[in-house]
PDB file of C-alpha atoms and ligand atoms in Angstrom:
ATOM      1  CA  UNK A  95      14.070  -3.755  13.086  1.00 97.00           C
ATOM      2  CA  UNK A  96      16.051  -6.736  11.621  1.00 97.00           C
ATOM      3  CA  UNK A  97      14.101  -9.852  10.110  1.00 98.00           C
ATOM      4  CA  UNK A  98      15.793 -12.962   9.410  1.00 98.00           C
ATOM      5  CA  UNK A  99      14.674 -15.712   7.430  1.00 98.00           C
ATOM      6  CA  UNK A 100      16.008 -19.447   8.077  1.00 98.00           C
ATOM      7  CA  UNK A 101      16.814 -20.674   4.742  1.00 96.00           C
ATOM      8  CA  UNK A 102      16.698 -24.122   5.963  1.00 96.00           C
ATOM      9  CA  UNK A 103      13.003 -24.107   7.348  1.00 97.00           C
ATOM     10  CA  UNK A 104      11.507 -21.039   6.705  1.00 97.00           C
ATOM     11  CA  UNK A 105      11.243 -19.701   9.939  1.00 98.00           C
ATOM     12  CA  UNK A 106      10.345 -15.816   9.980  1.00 98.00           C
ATOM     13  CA  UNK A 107      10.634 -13.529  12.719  1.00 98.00           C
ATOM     14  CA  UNK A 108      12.677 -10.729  14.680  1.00 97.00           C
ATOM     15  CA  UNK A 109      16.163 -10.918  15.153  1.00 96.00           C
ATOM     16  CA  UNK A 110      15.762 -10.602  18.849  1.00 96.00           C
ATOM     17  CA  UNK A 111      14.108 -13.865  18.835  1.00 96.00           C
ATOM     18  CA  UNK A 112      17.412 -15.492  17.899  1.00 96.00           C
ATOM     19  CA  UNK A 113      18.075 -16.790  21.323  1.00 94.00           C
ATOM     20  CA  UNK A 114      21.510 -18.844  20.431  1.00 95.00           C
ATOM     21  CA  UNK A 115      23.849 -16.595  17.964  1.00 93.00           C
ATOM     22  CA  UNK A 116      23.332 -18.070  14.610  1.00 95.00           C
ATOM     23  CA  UNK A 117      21.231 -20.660  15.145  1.00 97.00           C
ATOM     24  CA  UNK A 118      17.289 -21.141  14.063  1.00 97.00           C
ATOM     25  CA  UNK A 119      14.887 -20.675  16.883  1.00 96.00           C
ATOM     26  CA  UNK A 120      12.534 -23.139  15.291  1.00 97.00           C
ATOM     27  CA  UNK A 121      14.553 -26.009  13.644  1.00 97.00           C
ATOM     28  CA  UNK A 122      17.605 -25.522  15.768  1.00 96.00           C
ATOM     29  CA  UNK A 123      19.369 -25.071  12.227  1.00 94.00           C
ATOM     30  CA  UNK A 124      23.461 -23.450  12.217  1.00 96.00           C
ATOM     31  CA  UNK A 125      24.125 -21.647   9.658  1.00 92.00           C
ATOM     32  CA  UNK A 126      20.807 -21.387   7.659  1.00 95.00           C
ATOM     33  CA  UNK A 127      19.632 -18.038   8.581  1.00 97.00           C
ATOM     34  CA  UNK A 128      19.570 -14.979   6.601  1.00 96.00           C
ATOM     35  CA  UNK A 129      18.404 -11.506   6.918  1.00 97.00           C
ATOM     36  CA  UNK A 130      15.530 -10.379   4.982  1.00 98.00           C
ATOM     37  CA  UNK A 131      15.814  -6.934   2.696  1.00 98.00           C
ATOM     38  CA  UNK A 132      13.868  -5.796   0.040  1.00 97.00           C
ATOM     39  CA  UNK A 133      15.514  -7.374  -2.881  1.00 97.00           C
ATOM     40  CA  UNK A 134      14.660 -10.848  -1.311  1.00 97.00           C
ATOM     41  CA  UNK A 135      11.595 -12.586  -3.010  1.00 97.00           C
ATOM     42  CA  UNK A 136       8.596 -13.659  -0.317  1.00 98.00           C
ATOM     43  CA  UNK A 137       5.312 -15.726  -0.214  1.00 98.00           C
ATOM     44  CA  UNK A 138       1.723 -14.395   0.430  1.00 97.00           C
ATOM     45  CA  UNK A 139       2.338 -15.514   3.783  1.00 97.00           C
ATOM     46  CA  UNK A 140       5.473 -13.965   4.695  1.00 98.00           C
ATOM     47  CA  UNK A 141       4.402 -10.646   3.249  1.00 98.00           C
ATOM     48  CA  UNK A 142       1.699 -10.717   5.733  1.00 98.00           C
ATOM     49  CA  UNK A 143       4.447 -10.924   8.163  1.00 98.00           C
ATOM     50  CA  UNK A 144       6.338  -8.544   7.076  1.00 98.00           C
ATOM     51  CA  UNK A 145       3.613  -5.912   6.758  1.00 98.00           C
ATOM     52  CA  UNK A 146       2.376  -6.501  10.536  1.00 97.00           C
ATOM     53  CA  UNK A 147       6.083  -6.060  11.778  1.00 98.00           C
ATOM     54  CA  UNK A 148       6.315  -2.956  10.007  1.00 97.00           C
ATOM     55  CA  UNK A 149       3.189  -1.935  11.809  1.00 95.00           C
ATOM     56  CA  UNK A 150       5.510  -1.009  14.757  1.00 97.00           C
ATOM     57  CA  UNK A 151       7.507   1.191  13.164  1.00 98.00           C
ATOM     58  CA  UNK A 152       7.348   4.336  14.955  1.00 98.00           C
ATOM     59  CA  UNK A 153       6.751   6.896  12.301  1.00 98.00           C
ATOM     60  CA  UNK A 154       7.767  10.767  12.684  1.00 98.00           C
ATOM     61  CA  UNK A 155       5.590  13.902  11.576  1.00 98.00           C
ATOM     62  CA  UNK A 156       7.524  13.932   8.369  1.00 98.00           C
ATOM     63  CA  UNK A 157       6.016  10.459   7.638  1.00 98.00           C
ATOM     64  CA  UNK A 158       9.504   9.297   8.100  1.00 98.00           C
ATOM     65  CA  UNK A 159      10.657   5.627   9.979  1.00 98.00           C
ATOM     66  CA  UNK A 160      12.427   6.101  12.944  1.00 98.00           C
ATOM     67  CA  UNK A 161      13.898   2.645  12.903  1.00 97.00           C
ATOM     68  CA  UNK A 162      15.331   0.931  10.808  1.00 97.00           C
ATOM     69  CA  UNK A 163      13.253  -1.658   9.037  1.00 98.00           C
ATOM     70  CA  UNK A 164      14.619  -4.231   6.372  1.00 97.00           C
ATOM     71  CA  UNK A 165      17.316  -2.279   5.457  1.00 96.00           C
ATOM     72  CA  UNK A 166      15.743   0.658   5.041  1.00 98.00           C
ATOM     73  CA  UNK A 167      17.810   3.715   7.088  1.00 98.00           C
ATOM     74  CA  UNK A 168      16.034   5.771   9.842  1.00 98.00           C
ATOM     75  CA  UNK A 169      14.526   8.888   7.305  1.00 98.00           C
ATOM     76  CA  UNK A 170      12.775   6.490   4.540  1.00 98.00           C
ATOM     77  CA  UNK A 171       9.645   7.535   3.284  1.00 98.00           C
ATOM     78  CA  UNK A 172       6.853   5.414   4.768  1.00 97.00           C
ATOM     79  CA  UNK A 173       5.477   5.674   1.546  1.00 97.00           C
ATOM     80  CA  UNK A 174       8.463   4.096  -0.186  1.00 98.00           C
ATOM     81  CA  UNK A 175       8.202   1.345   1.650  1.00 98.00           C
ATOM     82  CA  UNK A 176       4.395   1.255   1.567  1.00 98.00           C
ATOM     83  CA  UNK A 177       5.368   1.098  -2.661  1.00 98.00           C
ATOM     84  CA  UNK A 178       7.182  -1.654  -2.035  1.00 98.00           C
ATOM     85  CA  UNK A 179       4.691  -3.454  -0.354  1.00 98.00           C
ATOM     86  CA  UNK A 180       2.034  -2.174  -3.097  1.00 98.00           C
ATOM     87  CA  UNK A 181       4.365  -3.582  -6.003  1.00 98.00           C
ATOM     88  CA  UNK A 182       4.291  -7.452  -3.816  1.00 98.00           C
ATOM     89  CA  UNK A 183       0.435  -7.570  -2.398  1.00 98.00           C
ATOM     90  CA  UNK A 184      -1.651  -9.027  -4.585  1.00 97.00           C
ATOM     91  CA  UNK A 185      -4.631  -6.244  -3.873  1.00 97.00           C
ATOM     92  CA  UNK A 186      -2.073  -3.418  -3.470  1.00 97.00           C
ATOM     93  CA  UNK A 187      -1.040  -1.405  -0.071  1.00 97.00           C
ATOM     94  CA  UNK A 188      -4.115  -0.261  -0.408  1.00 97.00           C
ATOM     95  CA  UNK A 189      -5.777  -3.461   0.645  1.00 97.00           C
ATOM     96  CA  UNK A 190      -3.173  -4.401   3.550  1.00 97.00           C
ATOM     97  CA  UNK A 191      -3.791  -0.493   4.639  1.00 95.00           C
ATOM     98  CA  UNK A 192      -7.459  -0.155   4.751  1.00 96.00           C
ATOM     99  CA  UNK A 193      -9.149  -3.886   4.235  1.00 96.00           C
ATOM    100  CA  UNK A 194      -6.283  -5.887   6.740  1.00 95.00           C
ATOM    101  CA  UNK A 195      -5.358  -7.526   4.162  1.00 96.00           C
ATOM    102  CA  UNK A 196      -8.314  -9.310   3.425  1.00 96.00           C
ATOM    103  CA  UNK A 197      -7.628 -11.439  -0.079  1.00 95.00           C
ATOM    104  CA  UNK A 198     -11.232 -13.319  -0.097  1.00 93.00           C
TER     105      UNK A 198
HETATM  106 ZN1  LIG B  77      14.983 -23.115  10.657  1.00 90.15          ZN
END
């Protein structure tokens, strides 16, 4: 799975919800969109986002992704990417694993 982030308005989502090549699905931007990785900085927000996308990574019995997420090849540890994730969320994987993500 590919994100993309629109520099211009800071649209989030899927790649496949690019409907016209290059251009923002929400402010109509050209030009302005980028894809997201994991050397990329993101808000509370977006992190959410990111962490609910990655919820439909199919995993294998290896605890291996079977898709590529973010950059991150088909074969990467789910728990390298959950330490990503834990270095970002302000309560730690842990929270976003077991507690939803609940920051109250
Ligand atoms: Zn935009």
């Amino acid at each position: 799975m590919r994100i993309v982030r629109c520099e211009r308005c800071g649209w989030i989502g899927r790649e496949t919800e690019i409907t016209i090549p290059d251009h923002c699905p929400d402010c109509g931007e050209y030009g302005g969109l980028k894809l997201c990785d994991g050397e990329q900085e993101y808000s509370i927000d977006e992190l959410r986002f990111l962490w609910e996308q990655f919820d439909d990574i199919p995993i294998n019995d290896a605890d291996e992704i079977d898709e590529e997420y973010m950059g991150w090849p088909v074969g990467t540890s789910r728990f390298d990417i959950w330490h990503w994730f834990d270095a970002r969320w302000p309560k730690g994987v842990y929270n976003l694993v077991y507690e939803e993500g609940d920051l109250s």
